[in-house]
Amino acid sequence: MSSVTPIVVSIGNPLLDITVPVADGPKYLEKYGLKANDAILAEDKHLPIYQEIVKNPGVTYVAGGAAQNAARGASYLLPAGSVAYIGSVGDDDLAKTLTDVNTKEGVVSKYQVQAAPAQTGACAVILSNHDRSLVTTLRAAEQFTKDHLAKPEVAATLAGAKLIYIEGYFLTHGIESALEVAKHASATGRTVVLNLSAPFIPQFFKVQLEDLLPHVDILIGNESEAAAYAEAAGLGDASLEQIATTLAGFSKSNASRPRLVVVTQGADSTLVASSSPSASPANLSPTDANPKTYPVPKLAADKIIDTNGAGDMFAGGLLGALALGKSLDVAIETGHKLGQICVGQNGATLEFPKVQI
Ligand code: 26A
């Protein structure tokens, strides 16, 4: 038995990513009414995709699920056993593959396992040029129930964590569980990190998002997710800076900690807004611009393989660095580094043997 106990716990929808490069991208996307760069839940009209893409000779299977990717990202920086992941899977080969990848990368899987015929969720990743369109069928992932959190080994893992990470995607079905975890973690002084995950979360799950937000210390999102929130919240055409500042100032249950809002913009600079800058290294300082801009190191176009998972690995890098007690500036830089390593690989994966961060 490892003597390491998890200090980061991540919660989300465990998925296996089925990735295919499509030669005639626009035509394929149009057939299913997909955008080149988006993440959606599959409707009935999308279901044939899963049978179709497995016949593509270029198909690859990679561990996925946004928060599970971030867990592996954080684990890249920490001793094995420092990160645990919670989600719901089927009793099948897909789940076995995901468990094996987690174990190999030091992540402790605390899955709720649903009996057959429930199947582990899958995400079709349609790659065209440098874009990726994600179509997810959640299957067992959306059968997660709150009682899993009360199981002694899960409760003990949650109680021991310093940082809790929740993907916004989980709010499509698991708001009750997310609220329970976040409320308790926030009340006991742990850091709660939430990722907006995709534009459709602020767009269609704004109520759930705003229920959870008071218990969130660090909110992460990209520019389209921030814009989707602004639109849903009636902020008109507010700038990204204004959106980040508004979200940072949203009511907070643990007033003794600031809220940080981190907005990534792909290859462009990352913005961080703080509700209350202070001398703490894990916050913006009162002498920093607020929001502060962090440039993203450039990656040569010929090094870009696939952007899928880059945002998750950014979040993982940030989590891992914070778990190591690094400053906010270093945590953002670490996030950029992991995001960049991921962009140079197929799927939400990093480079092995590990590169020095
Ligand atoms: C509820 N939905 C739509 C999802 C997802 C998801 N993870 C959880 N829930 N849709 C896509 N993903 C994952 O996002 C990663 C890229 O950021 C994919 O599995 C992919 O690995």
mmCIF file of C-alpha atoms and ligand atoms in Angstrom:
data_model
loop_
_atom_site.group_PDB
_atom_site.id
_atom_site.type_symbol
_atom_site.label_atom_id
_atom_site.label_comp_id
_atom_site.label_asym_id
_atom_site.label_seq_id
_atom_site.Cartn_x
_atom_site.Cartn_y
_atom_site.Cartn_z
ATOM 1 C CA MET A 1 0.000 0.000 0.000
ATOM 2 C CA SER A 2 1.236 3.446 -0.902
ATOM 3 C CA SER A 3 1.738 5.766 2.058
ATOM 4 C CA VAL A 4 0.763 8.739 -0.093
ATOM 5 C CA THR A 5 -2.784 10.001 0.435
ATOM 6 C CA PRO A 6 -4.523 12.088 -2.231
ATOM 7 C CA ILE A 7 -4.285 15.862 -1.820
ATOM 8 C CA VAL A 8 -6.166 16.616 -5.021
ATOM 9 C CA VAL A 9 -9.580 15.074 -5.708
ATOM 10 C CA SER A 10 -11.165 15.501 -9.118
ATOM 11 C CA ILE A 11 -14.797 14.767 -9.967
ATOM 12 C CA GLY A 12 -16.427 14.302 -13.357
ATOM 13 C CA ASN A 13 -17.683 12.109 -16.170
ATOM 14 C CA PRO A 14 -15.236 9.301 -17.004
ATOM 15 C CA LEU A 15 -15.172 8.852 -20.789
ATOM 16 C CA LEU A 16 -13.171 6.965 -23.342
ATOM 17 C CA ASP A 17 -12.260 9.246 -26.248
ATOM 18 C CA ILE A 18 -12.692 7.719 -29.689
ATOM 19 C CA THR A 19 -10.624 9.970 -31.902
ATOM 20 C CA VAL A 20 -10.787 10.146 -35.697
ATOM 21 C CA PRO A 21 -9.151 12.479 -38.156
ATOM 22 C CA VAL A 22 -11.637 13.290 -40.926
ATOM 23 C CA ALA A 23 -10.295 14.148 -44.347
ATOM 24 C CA ASP A 24 -13.290 16.143 -45.526
ATOM 25 C CA GLY A 25 -13.867 17.949 -42.222
ATOM 26 C CA PRO A 26 -16.541 20.529 -43.143
ATOM 27 C CA LYS A 27 -18.640 17.949 -44.992
ATOM 28 C CA TYR A 28 -18.509 15.414 -42.146
ATOM 29 C CA LEU A 29 -19.321 18.052 -39.533
ATOM 30 C CA GLU A 30 -22.210 19.334 -41.621
ATOM 31 C CA LYS A 31 -23.677 15.871 -41.946
ATOM 32 C CA TYR A 32 -24.204 15.793 -38.176
ATOM 33 C CA GLY A 33 -24.746 19.517 -37.671
ATOM 34 C CA LEU A 34 -21.514 19.875 -35.661
ATOM 35 C CA LYS A 35 -19.253 22.901 -35.200
ATOM 36 C CA ALA A 36 -15.535 22.443 -35.892
ATOM 37 C CA ASN A 37 -14.627 23.380 -32.325
ATOM 38 C CA ASP A 38 -17.267 22.538 -29.755
ATOM 39 C CA ALA A 39 -18.330 20.045 -27.105
ATOM 40 C CA ILE A 40 -21.905 18.784 -26.989
ATOM 41 C CA LEU A 41 -24.027 15.995 -25.599
ATOM 42 C CA ALA A 42 -25.106 13.530 -28.277
ATOM 43 C CA GLU A 43 -28.723 13.706 -29.396
ATOM 44 C CA ASP A 44 -30.394 10.768 -31.129
ATOM 45 C CA LYS A 45 -29.312 12.097 -34.526
ATOM 46 C CA HIS A 46 -25.655 11.833 -33.470
ATOM 47 C CA LEU A 47 -25.723 8.250 -32.210
ATOM 48 C CA PRO A 48 -24.721 6.629 -35.552
ATOM 49 C CA ILE A 49 -21.373 8.450 -35.198
ATOM 50 C CA TYR A 50 -20.145 5.928 -32.640
ATOM 51 C CA GLN A 51 -20.611 2.972 -34.994
ATOM 52 C CA GLU A 52 -19.257 4.923 -37.931
ATOM 53 C CA ILE A 53 -15.994 6.249 -36.541
ATOM 54 C CA VAL A 54 -14.743 2.932 -35.183
ATOM 55 C CA LYS A 55 -14.529 1.793 -38.828
ATOM 56 C CA ASN A 56 -12.221 4.686 -39.730
ATOM 57 C CA PRO A 57 -8.679 3.276 -40.186
ATOM 58 C CA GLY A 58 -7.248 6.266 -38.292
ATOM 59 C CA VAL A 59 -9.298 5.650 -35.128
ATOM 60 C CA THR A 60 -7.493 5.785 -31.771
ATOM 61 C CA TYR A 61 -8.756 5.242 -28.238
ATOM 62 C CA VAL A 62 -7.482 7.592 -25.555
ATOM 63 C CA ALA A 63 -8.504 8.099 -21.932
ATOM 64 C CA GLY A 64 -10.769 11.133 -21.662
ATOM 65 C CA GLY A 65 -13.374 12.881 -19.551
ATOM 66 C CA ALA A 66 -12.431 16.466 -18.787
ATOM 67 C CA ALA A 67 -11.812 16.146 -15.033
ATOM 68 C CA GLN A 68 -10.113 12.784 -15.442
ATOM 69 C CA ASN A 69 -7.672 14.382 -17.890
ATOM 70 C CA ALA A 70 -7.023 17.194 -15.407
ATOM 71 C CA ALA A 71 -6.426 14.586 -12.682
ATOM 72 C CA ARG A 72 -3.755 12.936 -14.831
ATOM 73 C CA GLY A 73 -2.297 16.391 -15.529
ATOM 74 C CA ALA A 74 -1.998 17.214 -11.822
ATOM 75 C CA SER A 75 -0.574 13.767 -11.168
ATOM 76 C CA TYR A 76 2.217 14.426 -13.710
ATOM 77 C CA LEU A 77 3.690 16.874 -11.175
ATOM 78 C CA LEU A 78 3.104 14.946 -7.949
ATOM 79 C CA PRO A 79 4.139 11.660 -6.322
ATOM 80 C CA ALA A 80 1.984 8.689 -7.393
ATOM 81 C CA GLY A 81 -1.178 8.440 -5.294
ATOM 82 C CA SER A 82 -1.500 12.209 -4.710
ATOM 83 C CA VAL A 83 -4.530 12.602 -6.971
ATOM 84 C CA ALA A 84 -7.840 10.733 -6.800
ATOM 85 C CA TYR A 85 -10.639 10.757 -9.349
ATOM 86 C CA ILE A 86 -14.340 10.163 -8.728
ATOM 87 C CA GLY A 87 -16.940 9.344 -11.405
ATOM 88 C CA SER A 88 -19.340 6.656 -12.567
ATOM 89 C CA VAL A 89 -18.522 3.893 -15.058
ATOM 90 C CA GLY A 90 -19.960 0.621 -16.328
ATOM 91 C CA ASP A 91 -18.602 -2.815 -15.434
ATOM 92 C CA ASP A 92 -16.818 -3.171 -18.792
ATOM 93 C CA ASP A 93 -13.589 -3.073 -20.819
ATOM 94 C CA LEU A 94 -13.765 0.688 -21.318
ATOM 95 C CA ALA A 95 -13.681 1.200 -17.562
ATOM 96 C CA LYS A 96 -10.790 -1.230 -17.288
ATOM 97 C CA THR A 97 -8.848 0.752 -19.882
ATOM 98 C CA LEU A 98 -9.498 3.998 -17.987
ATOM 99 C CA THR A 99 -8.499 2.463 -14.645
ATOM 100 C CA ASP A 100 -5.276 1.124 -16.179
ATOM 101 C CA VAL A 101 -4.331 4.518 -17.612
ATOM 102 C CA ASN A 102 -5.075 6.229 -14.287
ATOM 103 C CA THR A 103 -3.021 3.678 -12.354
ATOM 104 C CA LYS A 104 -0.112 3.992 -14.765
ATOM 105 C CA GLU A 105 -0.161 7.761 -14.329
ATOM 106 C CA GLY A 106 -0.477 7.680 -10.534
ATOM 107 C CA VAL A 107 -4.174 8.589 -10.278
ATOM 108 C CA VAL A 108 -6.296 6.653 -7.778
ATOM 109 C CA SER A 109 -9.662 5.715 -9.381
ATOM 110 C CA LYS A 110 -12.613 5.873 -6.984
ATOM 111 C CA TYR A 111 -15.270 4.859 -9.481
ATOM 112 C CA GLN A 112 -18.882 4.138 -8.764
ATOM 113 C CA VAL A 113 -19.460 1.023 -10.898
ATOM 114 C CA GLN A 114 -22.911 0.555 -12.433
ATOM 115 C CA ALA A 115 -24.091 -2.975 -13.187
ATOM 116 C CA ALA A 116 -24.637 -4.148 -16.786
ATOM 117 C CA PRO A 117 -26.229 -3.211 -19.108
ATOM 118 C CA ALA A 118 -24.860 0.227 -18.128
ATOM 119 C CA GLN A 119 -21.831 1.069 -20.273
ATOM 120 C CA THR A 120 -18.952 3.437 -19.674
ATOM 121 C CA GLY A 121 -19.389 6.783 -21.454
ATOM 122 C CA ALA A 122 -17.625 7.685 -24.669
ATOM 123 C CA CYS A 123 -16.678 10.850 -26.500
ATOM 124 C CA ALA A 124 -16.362 11.010 -30.292
ATOM 125 C CA VAL A 125 -13.503 13.376 -31.086
ATOM 126 C CA ILE A 126 -13.706 14.583 -34.678
ATOM 127 C CA LEU A 127 -10.426 16.155 -35.718
ATOM 128 C CA SER A 128 -10.339 18.497 -38.699
ATOM 129 C CA ASN A 129 -7.283 20.715 -39.207
ATOM 130 C CA HIS A 130 -6.359 21.890 -35.708
ATOM 131 C CA ASP A 131 -9.948 21.854 -34.474
ATOM 132 C CA ARG A 132 -11.753 19.234 -32.456
ATOM 133 C CA SER A 133 -15.477 18.629 -32.209
ATOM 134 C CA LEU A 134 -16.526 16.543 -29.192
ATOM 135 C CA VAL A 135 -19.761 14.557 -29.111
ATOM 136 C CA THR A 136 -20.379 12.767 -25.829
ATOM 137 C CA THR A 137 -22.664 9.950 -24.821
ATOM 138 C CA LEU A 138 -22.541 9.897 -21.024
ATOM 139 C CA ARG A 139 -24.132 6.473 -20.436
ATOM 140 C CA ALA A 140 -23.062 5.298 -16.924
ATOM 141 C CA ALA A 141 -21.441 8.665 -16.126
ATOM 142 C CA GLU A 142 -24.826 10.277 -15.616
ATOM 143 C CA GLN A 143 -25.941 7.538 -13.225
ATOM 144 C CA PHE A 144 -23.618 8.890 -10.541
ATOM 145 C CA THR A 145 -25.435 9.093 -7.215
ATOM 146 C CA LYS A 146 -24.657 11.082 -4.094
ATOM 147 C CA ASP A 147 -24.478 7.998 -1.869
ATOM 148 C CA HIS A 148 -21.157 7.102 -3.535
ATOM 149 C CA LEU A 149 -19.646 10.088 -1.692
ATOM 150 C CA ALA A 150 -20.665 8.588 1.649
ATOM 151 C CA LYS A 151 -18.807 5.295 1.098
ATOM 152 C CA PRO A 152 -16.096 5.190 3.747
ATOM 153 C CA GLU A 153 -13.114 5.111 1.376
ATOM 154 C CA VAL A 154 -14.565 7.885 -0.798
ATOM 155 C CA ALA A 155 -15.531 10.041 2.196
ATOM 156 C CA ALA A 156 -12.041 9.583 3.667
ATOM 157 C CA THR A 157 -10.427 10.572 0.360
ATOM 158 C CA LEU A 158 -12.549 13.709 0.139
ATOM 159 C CA ALA A 159 -11.840 14.577 3.772
ATOM 160 C CA GLY A 160 -8.090 14.353 3.201
ATOM 161 C CA ALA A 161 -7.925 16.549 0.088
ATOM 162 C CA LYS A 162 -6.566 20.100 -0.013
ATOM 163 C CA LEU A 163 -7.904 20.860 -3.474
ATOM 164 C CA ILE A 164 -11.185 19.715 -4.995
ATOM 165 C CA TYR A 165 -11.682 19.992 -8.754
ATOM 166 C CA ILE A 166 -15.100 19.735 -10.390
ATOM 167 C CA GLU A 167 -15.753 19.854 -14.130
ATOM 168 C CA GLY A 168 -18.673 22.017 -15.251
ATOM 169 C CA TYR A 169 -19.841 19.088 -17.379
ATOM 170 C CA PHE A 170 -20.811 17.270 -14.176
ATOM 171 C CA LEU A 171 -23.546 19.883 -13.611
ATOM 172 C CA THR A 172 -25.636 18.377 -16.414
ATOM 173 C CA HIS A 173 -26.698 15.645 -13.976
ATOM 174 C CA GLY A 174 -24.693 15.778 -10.745
ATOM 175 C CA ILE A 175 -25.430 19.184 -9.237
ATOM 176 C CA GLU A 176 -26.589 17.663 -5.925
ATOM 177 C CA SER A 177 -23.309 15.783 -5.475
ATOM 178 C CA ALA A 178 -21.220 18.728 -6.674
ATOM 179 C CA LEU A 179 -22.967 21.039 -4.212
ATOM 180 C CA GLU A 180 -22.488 18.655 -1.332
ATOM 181 C CA VAL A 181 -18.777 18.264 -2.033
ATOM 182 C CA ALA A 182 -18.145 21.961 -2.699
ATOM 183 C CA LYS A 183 -20.143 23.236 0.299
ATOM 184 C CA HIS A 184 -18.382 20.895 2.668
ATOM 185 C CA ALA A 185 -14.922 21.545 1.210
ATOM 186 C CA SER A 186 -15.405 25.278 1.269
ATOM 187 C CA ALA A 187 -16.740 25.236 4.844
ATOM 188 C CA THR A 188 -13.673 23.279 5.949
ATOM 189 C CA GLY A 189 -11.185 25.624 4.274
ATOM 190 C CA ARG A 190 -10.192 23.551 1.271
ATOM 191 C CA THR A 191 -9.778 25.104 -2.185
ATOM 192 C CA VAL A 192 -12.625 24.383 -4.577
ATOM 193 C CA VAL A 193 -11.814 24.681 -8.280
ATOM 194 C CA LEU A 194 -14.525 24.607 -10.957
ATOM 195 C CA ASN A 195 -14.063 24.494 -14.709
ATOM 196 C CA LEU A 196 -16.814 25.915 -16.937
ATOM 197 C CA SER A 197 -15.940 23.101 -19.399
ATOM 198 C CA ALA A 198 -17.985 24.183 -22.444
ATOM 199 C CA PRO A 199 -20.166 27.075 -23.614
ATOM 200 C CA PHE A 200 -23.328 25.012 -23.209
ATOM 201 C CA ILE A 201 -22.788 24.799 -19.448
ATOM 202 C CA PRO A 202 -23.195 28.545 -18.690
ATOM 203 C CA GLN A 203 -25.734 28.723 -21.505
ATOM 204 C CA PHE A 204 -28.106 25.958 -20.393
ATOM 205 C CA PHE A 205 -27.027 25.221 -16.807
ATOM 206 C CA LYS A 206 -26.625 28.786 -15.526
ATOM 207 C CA VAL A 207 -28.897 28.153 -12.549
ATOM 208 C CA GLN A 208 -26.838 25.152 -11.417
ATOM 209 C CA LEU A 209 -23.613 27.044 -12.072
ATOM 210 C CA GLU A 210 -24.709 30.009 -9.983
ATOM 211 C CA ASP A 211 -25.813 27.684 -7.165
ATOM 212 C CA LEU A 212 -22.328 26.223 -7.039
ATOM 213 C CA LEU A 213 -20.334 29.400 -7.653
ATOM 214 C CA PRO A 214 -20.524 30.786 -4.073
ATOM 215 C CA HIS A 215 -18.492 27.753 -2.932
ATOM 216 C CA VAL A 216 -15.881 28.075 -5.680
ATOM 217 C CA ASP A 217 -12.459 29.601 -4.978
ATOM 218 C CA ILE A 218 -10.959 29.255 -8.434
ATOM 219 C CA LEU A 219 -13.059 29.317 -11.597
ATOM 220 C CA ILE A 220 -11.401 28.299 -14.871
ATOM 221 C CA GLY A 221 -12.836 28.779 -18.351
ATOM 222 C CA ASN A 222 -11.866 29.700 -21.876
ATOM 223 C CA GLU A 223 -12.904 32.748 -23.867
ATOM 224 C CA SER A 224 -15.965 31.141 -25.473
ATOM 225 C CA GLU A 225 -17.221 29.796 -22.147
ATOM 226 C CA ALA A 226 -16.767 33.220 -20.525
ATOM 227 C CA ALA A 227 -18.629 34.848 -23.429
ATOM 228 C CA ALA A 228 -21.430 32.263 -23.124
ATOM 229 C CA TYR A 229 -21.770 33.163 -19.427
ATOM 230 C CA ALA A 230 -21.891 36.874 -20.252
ATOM 231 C CA GLU A 231 -24.632 36.273 -22.768
ATOM 232 C CA ALA A 232 -26.651 34.093 -20.376
ATOM 233 C CA ALA A 233 -26.206 36.587 -17.528
ATOM 234 C CA GLY A 234 -27.287 39.550 -19.668
ATOM 235 C CA LEU A 235 -23.876 41.223 -19.528
ATOM 236 C CA GLY A 236 -24.277 42.322 -23.143
ATOM 237 C CA ASP A 237 -20.994 42.579 -24.996
ATOM 238 C CA ALA A 238 -18.829 42.920 -21.888
ATOM 239 C CA SER A 239 -15.087 42.473 -22.463
ATOM 240 C CA LEU A 240 -13.367 39.331 -21.183
ATOM 241 C CA GLU A 241 -11.780 41.461 -18.450
ATOM 242 C CA GLN A 242 -15.204 42.670 -17.327
ATOM 243 C CA ILE A 243 -16.648 39.147 -17.390
ATOM 244 C CA ALA A 244 -13.734 37.782 -15.330
ATOM 245 C CA THR A 245 -14.087 40.625 -12.818
ATOM 246 C CA THR A 246 -17.854 40.093 -12.538
ATOM 247 C CA LEU A 247 -17.447 36.367 -11.914
ATOM 248 C CA ALA A 248 -14.692 37.016 -9.362
ATOM 249 C CA GLY A 249 -17.072 39.326 -7.481
ATOM 250 C CA PHE A 250 -19.992 36.848 -7.460
ATOM 251 C CA SER A 251 -21.151 36.060 -3.906
ATOM 252 C CA LYS A 252 -18.864 33.784 -1.917
ATOM 253 C CA SER A 253 -19.585 31.488 1.043
ATOM 254 C CA ASN A 254 -16.019 31.467 2.362
ATOM 255 C CA ALA A 255 -15.315 35.191 2.456
ATOM 256 C CA SER A 256 -11.884 34.651 4.000
ATOM 257 C CA ARG A 257 -10.502 33.564 0.622
ATOM 258 C CA PRO A 258 -10.516 35.561 -2.599
ATOM 259 C CA ARG A 259 -12.056 34.126 -5.734
ATOM 260 C CA LEU A 260 -9.757 33.839 -8.717
ATOM 261 C CA VAL A 261 -11.175 33.646 -12.229
ATOM 262 C CA VAL A 262 -8.809 32.265 -14.839
ATOM 263 C CA VAL A 263 -9.734 32.770 -18.503
ATOM 264 C CA THR A 264 -7.617 30.990 -21.103
ATOM 265 C CA GLN A 265 -7.679 31.926 -24.781
ATOM 266 C CA GLY A 266 -5.912 29.094 -26.600
ATOM 267 C CA ALA A 267 -2.616 30.420 -27.923
ATOM 268 C CA ASP A 268 -3.400 33.952 -26.688
ATOM 269 C CA SER A 269 -2.744 35.349 -23.207
ATOM 270 C CA THR A 270 -4.464 34.021 -20.100
ATOM 271 C CA LEU A 271 -6.299 36.492 -17.852
ATOM 272 C CA VAL A 272 -6.642 36.171 -14.081
ATOM 273 C CA ALA A 273 -9.043 38.308 -12.042
ATOM 274 C CA SER A 274 -9.087 38.298 -8.239
ATOM 275 C CA SER A 275 -11.967 39.395 -6.005
ATOM 276 C CA SER A 276 -9.449 40.668 -3.481
ATOM 277 C CA PRO A 277 -5.719 40.838 -4.296
ATOM 278 C CA SER A 278 -3.430 40.285 -1.308
ATOM 279 C CA ALA A 279 0.151 39.556 -0.352
ATOM 280 C CA SER A 280 -0.491 35.787 -0.479
ATOM 281 C CA PRO A 281 1.593 34.087 -3.195
ATOM 282 C CA ALA A 282 -1.498 32.113 -4.245
ATOM 283 C CA ASN A 283 -3.302 35.331 -5.223
ATOM 284 C CA LEU A 284 -2.770 38.399 -7.400
ATOM 285 C CA SER A 285 -0.782 40.970 -5.468
ATOM 286 C CA PRO A 286 -2.228 44.453 -4.826
ATOM 287 C CA THR A 287 0.442 45.860 -7.168
ATOM 288 C CA ASP A 288 -0.589 43.589 -10.076
ATOM 289 C CA ALA A 289 -3.007 44.672 -12.769
ATOM 290 C CA ASN A 290 -6.395 43.086 -11.994
ATOM 291 C CA PRO A 291 -7.153 41.211 -14.190
ATOM 292 C CA LYS A 292 -3.547 40.287 -14.849
ATOM 293 C CA THR A 293 -2.408 39.082 -18.268
ATOM 294 C CA TYR A 294 -0.111 36.054 -18.586
ATOM 295 C CA PRO A 295 1.412 35.570 -22.036
ATOM 296 C CA VAL A 296 1.323 32.050 -23.478
ATOM 297 C CA PRO A 297 4.596 30.710 -24.908
ATOM 298 C CA LYS A 298 4.297 30.162 -28.670
ATOM 299 C CA LEU A 299 4.318 26.658 -30.089
ATOM 300 C CA ALA A 300 5.499 26.205 -33.697
ATOM 301 C CA ALA A 301 2.623 25.246 -36.017
ATOM 302 C CA ASP A 302 4.398 22.032 -37.044
ATOM 303 C CA LYS A 303 4.481 20.900 -33.382
ATOM 304 C CA ILE A 304 0.695 21.031 -33.067
ATOM 305 C CA ILE A 305 -0.849 17.572 -33.246
ATOM 306 C CA ASP A 306 -4.235 17.978 -31.597
ATOM 307 C CA THR A 307 -5.636 20.546 -29.166
ATOM 308 C CA ASN A 308 -8.025 18.053 -27.538
ATOM 309 C CA GLY A 309 -7.540 18.127 -23.766
ATOM 310 C CA ALA A 310 -5.182 21.109 -23.704
ATOM 311 C CA GLY A 311 -7.556 23.070 -21.472
ATOM 312 C CA ASP A 312 -7.823 20.109 -19.093
ATOM 313 C CA MET A 313 -4.061 19.735 -18.908
ATOM 314 C CA PHE A 314 -3.786 23.487 -18.246
ATOM 315 C CA ALA A 315 -6.151 22.986 -15.293
ATOM 316 C CA GLY A 316 -4.180 19.923 -14.169
ATOM 317 C CA GLY A 317 -0.922 21.869 -14.251
ATOM 318 C CA LEU A 318 -2.467 24.661 -12.210
ATOM 319 C CA LEU A 319 -3.866 22.192 -9.659
ATOM 320 C CA GLY A 320 -0.616 20.249 -9.371
ATOM 321 C CA ALA A 321 1.454 23.394 -8.895
ATOM 322 C CA LEU A 322 -0.943 24.736 -6.248
ATOM 323 C CA ALA A 323 -0.851 21.372 -4.475
ATOM 324 C CA LEU A 324 2.931 21.755 -4.359
ATOM 325 C CA GLY A 325 2.462 25.157 -2.689
ATOM 326 C CA LYS A 326 3.677 27.150 -5.708
ATOM 327 C CA SER A 327 2.654 30.761 -6.308
ATOM 328 C CA LEU A 328 -0.213 31.736 -8.603
ATOM 329 C CA ASP A 329 2.258 33.005 -11.233
ATOM 330 C CA VAL A 330 4.115 29.672 -11.273
ATOM 331 C CA ALA A 331 0.824 27.736 -11.280
ATOM 332 C CA ILE A 332 -0.388 29.606 -14.392
ATOM 333 C CA GLU A 333 2.965 29.052 -16.119
ATOM 334 C CA THR A 334 2.836 25.363 -15.215
ATOM 335 C CA GLY A 335 -0.664 25.180 -16.674
ATOM 336 C CA HIS A 336 0.626 26.715 -19.908
ATOM 337 C CA LYS A 337 3.480 24.199 -20.055
ATOM 338 C CA LEU A 338 1.212 21.180 -19.599
ATOM 339 C CA GLY A 339 -1.303 22.568 -22.113
ATOM 340 C CA GLN A 340 1.514 22.924 -24.608
ATOM 341 C CA ILE A 341 2.848 19.412 -24.033
ATOM 342 C CA CYS A 342 -0.688 18.091 -24.580
ATOM 343 C CA VAL A 343 -1.094 19.973 -27.876
ATOM 344 C CA GLY A 344 2.009 18.144 -29.130
ATOM 345 C CA GLN A 345 0.405 14.728 -28.442
ATOM 346 C CA ASN A 346 -2.575 12.807 -29.725
ATOM 347 C CA GLY A 347 -5.517 13.360 -27.360
ATOM 348 C CA ALA A 348 -5.537 14.461 -23.750
ATOM 349 C CA THR A 349 -2.131 12.964 -23.043
ATOM 350 C CA LEU A 350 1.258 14.231 -21.875
ATOM 351 C CA GLU A 351 4.781 13.251 -22.791
ATOM 352 C CA PHE A 352 6.412 10.125 -21.321
ATOM 353 C CA PRO A 353 9.037 9.660 -20.012
ATOM 354 C CA LYS A 354 8.110 12.823 -18.156
ATOM 355 C CA VAL A 355 9.722 16.075 -19.206
ATOM 356 C CA GLN A 356 11.107 18.368 -16.537
ATOM 357 C CA ILE A 357 8.555 21.128 -15.772
HETATM 358 C C1 26A B 1 -21.016 16.086 -20.510
HETATM 359 N N1 26A B 1 -19.956 16.175 -21.484
HETATM 360 C C2 26A B 1 -20.341 16.680 -22.773
HETATM 361 C C3 26A B 1 -18.646 15.840 -21.149
HETATM 362 C C4 26A B 1 -17.571 15.883 -22.069
HETATM 363 C C5 26A B 1 -16.274 15.602 -21.594
HETATM 364 N N2 26A B 1 -16.016 15.289 -20.319
HETATM 365 C C6 26A B 1 -17.075 15.237 -19.500
HETATM 366 N N3 26A B 1 -18.352 15.499 -19.878
HETATM 367 N N4 26A B 1 -17.468 16.156 -23.396
HETATM 368 C C7 26A B 1 -16.176 16.044 -23.727
HETATM 369 N N5 26A B 1 -15.450 15.711 -22.634
HETATM 370 C C8 26A B 1 -14.016 15.474 -22.549
HETATM 371 O O1 26A B 1 -13.350 16.675 -22.764
HETATM 372 C C9 26A B 1 -12.014 16.331 -23.062
HETATM 373 C C10 26A B 1 -11.362 17.464 -23.775
HETATM 374 O O2 26A B 1 -11.365 18.599 -22.997
HETATM 375 C C11 26A B 1 -13.491 14.528 -23.596
HETATM 376 O O3 26A B 1 -13.545 13.196 -23.124
HETATM 377 C C12 26A B 1 -12.058 15.031 -23.836
HETATM 378 O O4 26A B 1 -11.093 14.152 -23.313
#
